[in-house]
Backbone as numpy.savetxt, mean C-alpha at the origin, in Angstrom:
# Nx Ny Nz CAx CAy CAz Cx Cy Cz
-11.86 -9.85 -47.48 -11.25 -10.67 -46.45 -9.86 -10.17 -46.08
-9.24 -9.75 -46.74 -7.57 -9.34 -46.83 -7.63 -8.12 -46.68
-8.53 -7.25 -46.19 -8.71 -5.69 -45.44 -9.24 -5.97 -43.85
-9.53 -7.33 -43.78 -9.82 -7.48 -42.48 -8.60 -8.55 -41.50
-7.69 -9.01 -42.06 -7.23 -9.37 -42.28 -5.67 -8.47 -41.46
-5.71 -7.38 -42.21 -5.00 -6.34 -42.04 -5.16 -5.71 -41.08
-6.37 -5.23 -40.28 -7.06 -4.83 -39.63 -6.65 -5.56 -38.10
-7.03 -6.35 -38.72 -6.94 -7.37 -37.24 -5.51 -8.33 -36.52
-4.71 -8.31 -37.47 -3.06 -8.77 -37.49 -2.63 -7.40 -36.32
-2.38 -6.70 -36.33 -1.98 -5.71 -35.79 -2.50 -5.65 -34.10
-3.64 -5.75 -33.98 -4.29 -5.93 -33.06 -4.11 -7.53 -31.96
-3.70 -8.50 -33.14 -3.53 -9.81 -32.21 -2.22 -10.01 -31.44
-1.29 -9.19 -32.38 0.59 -9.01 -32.15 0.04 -8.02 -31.08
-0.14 -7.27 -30.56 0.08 -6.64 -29.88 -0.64 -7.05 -28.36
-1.49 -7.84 -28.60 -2.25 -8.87 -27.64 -1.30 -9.76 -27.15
-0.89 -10.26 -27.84 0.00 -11.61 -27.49 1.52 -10.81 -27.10
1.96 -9.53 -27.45 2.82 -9.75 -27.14 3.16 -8.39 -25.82
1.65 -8.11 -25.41 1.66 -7.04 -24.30 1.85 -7.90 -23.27
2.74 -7.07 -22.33 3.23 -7.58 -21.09 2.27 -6.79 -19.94
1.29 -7.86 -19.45 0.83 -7.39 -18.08 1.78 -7.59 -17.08
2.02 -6.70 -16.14 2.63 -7.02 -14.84 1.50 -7.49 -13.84
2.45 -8.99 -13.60 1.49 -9.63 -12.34 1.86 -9.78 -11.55
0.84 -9.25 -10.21 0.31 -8.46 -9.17 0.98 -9.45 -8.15
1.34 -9.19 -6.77 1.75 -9.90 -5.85 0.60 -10.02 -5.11
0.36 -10.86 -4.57 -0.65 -11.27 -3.36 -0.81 -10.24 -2.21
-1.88 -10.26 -1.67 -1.88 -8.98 -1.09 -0.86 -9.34 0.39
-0.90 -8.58 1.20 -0.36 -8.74 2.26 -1.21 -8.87 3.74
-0.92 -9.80 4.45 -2.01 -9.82 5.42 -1.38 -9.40 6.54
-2.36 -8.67 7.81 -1.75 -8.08 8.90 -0.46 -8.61 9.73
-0.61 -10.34 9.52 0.47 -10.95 10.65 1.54 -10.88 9.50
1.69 -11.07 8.40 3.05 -11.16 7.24 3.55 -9.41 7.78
2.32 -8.35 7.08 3.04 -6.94 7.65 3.84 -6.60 9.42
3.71 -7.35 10.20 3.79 -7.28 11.75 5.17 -8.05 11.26
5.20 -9.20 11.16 6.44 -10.32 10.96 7.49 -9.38 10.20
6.67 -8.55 9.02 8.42 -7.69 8.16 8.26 -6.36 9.12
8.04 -5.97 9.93 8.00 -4.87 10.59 8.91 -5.31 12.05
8.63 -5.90 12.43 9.13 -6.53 13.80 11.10 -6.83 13.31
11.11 -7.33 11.81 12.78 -7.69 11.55 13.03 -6.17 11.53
12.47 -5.11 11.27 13.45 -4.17 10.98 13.41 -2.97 12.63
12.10 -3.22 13.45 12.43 -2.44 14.77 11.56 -3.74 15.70
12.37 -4.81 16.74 11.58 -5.26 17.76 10.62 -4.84 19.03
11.07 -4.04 18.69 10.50 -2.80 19.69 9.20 -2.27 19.23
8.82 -2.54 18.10 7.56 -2.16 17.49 6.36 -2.56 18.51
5.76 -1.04 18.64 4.46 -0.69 19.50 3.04 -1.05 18.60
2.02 -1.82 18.86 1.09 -0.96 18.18 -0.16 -0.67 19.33
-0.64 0.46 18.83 -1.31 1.30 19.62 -2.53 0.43 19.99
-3.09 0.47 21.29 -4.33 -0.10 21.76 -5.32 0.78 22.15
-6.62 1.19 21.73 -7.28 2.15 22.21 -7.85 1.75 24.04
-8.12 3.00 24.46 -8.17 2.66 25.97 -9.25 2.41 26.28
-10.26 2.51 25.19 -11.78 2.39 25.31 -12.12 1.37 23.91
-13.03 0.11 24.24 -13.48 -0.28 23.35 -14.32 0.76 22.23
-14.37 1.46 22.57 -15.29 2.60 21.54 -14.52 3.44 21.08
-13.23 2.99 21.57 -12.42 4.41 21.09 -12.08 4.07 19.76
-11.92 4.64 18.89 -11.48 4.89 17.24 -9.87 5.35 17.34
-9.19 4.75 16.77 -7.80 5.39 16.90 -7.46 5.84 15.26
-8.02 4.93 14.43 -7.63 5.47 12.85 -8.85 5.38 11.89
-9.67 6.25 11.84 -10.94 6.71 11.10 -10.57 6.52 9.52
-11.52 4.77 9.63 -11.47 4.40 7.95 -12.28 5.78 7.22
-12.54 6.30 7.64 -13.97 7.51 6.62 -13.00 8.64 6.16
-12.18 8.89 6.69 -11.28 10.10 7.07 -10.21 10.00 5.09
-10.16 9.00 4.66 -9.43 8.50 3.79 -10.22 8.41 2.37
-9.78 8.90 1.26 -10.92 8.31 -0.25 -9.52 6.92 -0.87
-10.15 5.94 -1.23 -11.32 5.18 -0.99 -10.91 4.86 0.87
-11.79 4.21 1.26 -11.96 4.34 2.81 -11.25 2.99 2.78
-10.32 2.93 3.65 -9.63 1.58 4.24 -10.63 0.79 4.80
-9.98 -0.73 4.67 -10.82 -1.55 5.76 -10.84 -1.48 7.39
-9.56 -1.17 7.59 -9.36 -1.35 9.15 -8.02 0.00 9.10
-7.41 0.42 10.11 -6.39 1.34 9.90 -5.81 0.59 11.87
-4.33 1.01 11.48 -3.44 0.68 12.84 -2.90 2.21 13.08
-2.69 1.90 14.58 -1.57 3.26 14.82 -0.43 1.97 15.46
1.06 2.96 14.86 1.90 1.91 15.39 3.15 3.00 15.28
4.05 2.65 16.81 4.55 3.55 17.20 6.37 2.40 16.53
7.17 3.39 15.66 8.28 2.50 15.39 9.47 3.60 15.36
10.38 3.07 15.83 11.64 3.75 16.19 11.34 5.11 17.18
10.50 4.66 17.60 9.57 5.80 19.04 8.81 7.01 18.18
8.66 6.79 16.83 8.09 7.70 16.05 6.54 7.38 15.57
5.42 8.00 15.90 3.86 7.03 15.12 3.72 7.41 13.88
3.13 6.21 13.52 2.79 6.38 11.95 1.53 4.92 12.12
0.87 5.66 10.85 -0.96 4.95 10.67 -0.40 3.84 9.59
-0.84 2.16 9.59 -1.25 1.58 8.37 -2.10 1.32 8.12
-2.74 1.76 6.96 -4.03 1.27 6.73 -4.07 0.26 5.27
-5.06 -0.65 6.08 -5.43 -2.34 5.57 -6.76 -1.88 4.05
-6.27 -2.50 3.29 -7.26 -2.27 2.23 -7.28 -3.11 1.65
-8.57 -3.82 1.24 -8.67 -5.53 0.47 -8.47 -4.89 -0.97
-8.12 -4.19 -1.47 -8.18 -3.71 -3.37 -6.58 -3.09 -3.35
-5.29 -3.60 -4.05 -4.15 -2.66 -4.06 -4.54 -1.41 -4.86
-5.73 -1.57 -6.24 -5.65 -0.27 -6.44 -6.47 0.63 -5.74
-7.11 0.18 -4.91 -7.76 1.51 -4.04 -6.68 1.89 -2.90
-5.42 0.77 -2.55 -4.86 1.27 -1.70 -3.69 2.69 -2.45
-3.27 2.03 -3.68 -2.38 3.33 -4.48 -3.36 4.54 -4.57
-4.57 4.47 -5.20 -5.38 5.97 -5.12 -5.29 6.56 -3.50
-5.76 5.85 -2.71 -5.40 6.34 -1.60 -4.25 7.15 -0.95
-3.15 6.66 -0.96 -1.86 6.50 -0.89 -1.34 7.89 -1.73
-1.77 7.92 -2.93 -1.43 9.08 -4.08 -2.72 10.55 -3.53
-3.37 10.34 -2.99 -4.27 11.20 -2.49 -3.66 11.60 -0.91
-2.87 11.31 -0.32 -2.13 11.92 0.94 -0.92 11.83 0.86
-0.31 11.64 -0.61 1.40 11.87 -0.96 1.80 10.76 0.07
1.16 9.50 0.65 1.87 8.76 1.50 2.75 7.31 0.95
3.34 6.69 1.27 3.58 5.10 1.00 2.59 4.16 0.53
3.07 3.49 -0.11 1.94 1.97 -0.21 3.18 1.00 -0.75
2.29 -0.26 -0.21 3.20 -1.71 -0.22 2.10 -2.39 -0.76
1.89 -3.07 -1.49 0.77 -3.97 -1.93 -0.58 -3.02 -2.18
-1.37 -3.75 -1.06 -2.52 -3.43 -0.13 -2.60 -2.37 1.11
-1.04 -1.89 1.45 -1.23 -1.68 2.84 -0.70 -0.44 2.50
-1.39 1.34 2.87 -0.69 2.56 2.94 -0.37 2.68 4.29
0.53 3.49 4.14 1.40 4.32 5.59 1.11 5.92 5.49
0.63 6.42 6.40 0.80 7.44 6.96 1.29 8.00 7.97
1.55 9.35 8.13 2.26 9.82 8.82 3.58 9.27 8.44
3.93 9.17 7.25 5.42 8.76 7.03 6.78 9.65 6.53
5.95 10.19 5.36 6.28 11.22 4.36 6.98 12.31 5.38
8.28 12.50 5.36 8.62 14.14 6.37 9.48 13.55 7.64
9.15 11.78 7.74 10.13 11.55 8.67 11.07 10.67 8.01
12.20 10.84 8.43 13.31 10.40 7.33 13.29 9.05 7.89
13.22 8.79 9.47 13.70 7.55 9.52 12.27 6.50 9.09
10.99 6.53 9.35 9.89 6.36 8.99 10.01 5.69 7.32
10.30 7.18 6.54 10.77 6.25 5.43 11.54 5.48 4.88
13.12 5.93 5.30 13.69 4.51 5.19 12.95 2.71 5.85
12.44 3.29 7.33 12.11 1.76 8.03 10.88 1.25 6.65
9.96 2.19 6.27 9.06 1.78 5.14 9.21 0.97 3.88
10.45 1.54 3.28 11.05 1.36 2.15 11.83 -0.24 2.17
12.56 -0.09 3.01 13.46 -1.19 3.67 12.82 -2.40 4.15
11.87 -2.56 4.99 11.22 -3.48 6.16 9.71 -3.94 5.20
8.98 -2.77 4.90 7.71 -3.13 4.47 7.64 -2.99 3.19
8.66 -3.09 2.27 9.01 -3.06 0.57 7.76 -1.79 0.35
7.83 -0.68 1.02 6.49 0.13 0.28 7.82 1.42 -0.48
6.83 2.10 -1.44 7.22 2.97 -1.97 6.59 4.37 -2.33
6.98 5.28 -2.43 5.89 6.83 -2.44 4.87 6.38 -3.59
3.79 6.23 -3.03 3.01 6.62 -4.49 2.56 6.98 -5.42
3.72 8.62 -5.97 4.01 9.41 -6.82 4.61 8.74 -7.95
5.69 7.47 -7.18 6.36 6.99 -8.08 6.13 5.00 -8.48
4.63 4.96 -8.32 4.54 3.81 -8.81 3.09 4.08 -9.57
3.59 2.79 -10.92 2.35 3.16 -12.05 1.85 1.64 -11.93
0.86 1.80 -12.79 -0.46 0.63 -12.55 -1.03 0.96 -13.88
């Protein structure tokens, strides 16, 4: 009993006293528009000119977004793409060196300076080189 005992003490302390980090709620399109709009009012987002037209190809991406935006900010475009899983949005995100905020990656960001500051600043996202899970 007192070898199992031993065994298993070690295992419960470290249960009880591991710290999960818990997760923020994801972010939904009108909350991302609302922190995007405080940091440029001027914020465009792109309308295709054809109901058939495709402007941001969920397939194009591993894991594949739900929906993707083009949105034109500080007269510069950049893609967000909507993903119901944050960790499929970080694999994502870490697979095109781009941003992620929650749920939501940015592309076309990476390379424009002002892009990333407005990212960093406005839509709390961060490179996804440098966030762990």
């Amino acid at each position: 009993m007192n070898k199992y005992l031993l065994i298993l003490l070690p295992l419960v302390l470290v249960s009880c006293f591991s710290e999960e980090k818990e997760r923020l709620p994801n972010i939904s399109n009108k909350e991302l528009l609302d922190m995007a709009r405080v940091g440029d009012p001027e914020l465009e987002l792109v309308i295709p000119s054809d109901i058939s037209q495709t402007l941001v190809n969920c397939s194009d991406y591993t894991p594949s977004c739900r929906y993707g935006l083009k949105a034109i900010v500080k007269k510069v475009e950049m893609r967000a793409l909507y993903f119901e899983n944050q960790d499929d949005a970080l694999e994502c995100a870490k697979r095109i060196k781009g941003y992620v905020s929650r749920n939501w990656v940015f592309d076309e960001v990476a390379g424009e300076p002002v892009l990333e500051r407005f990212v960093v600043k406005y839509l709390k996202a961060k490179k996804a080189s440098e966030v762990e899970r």
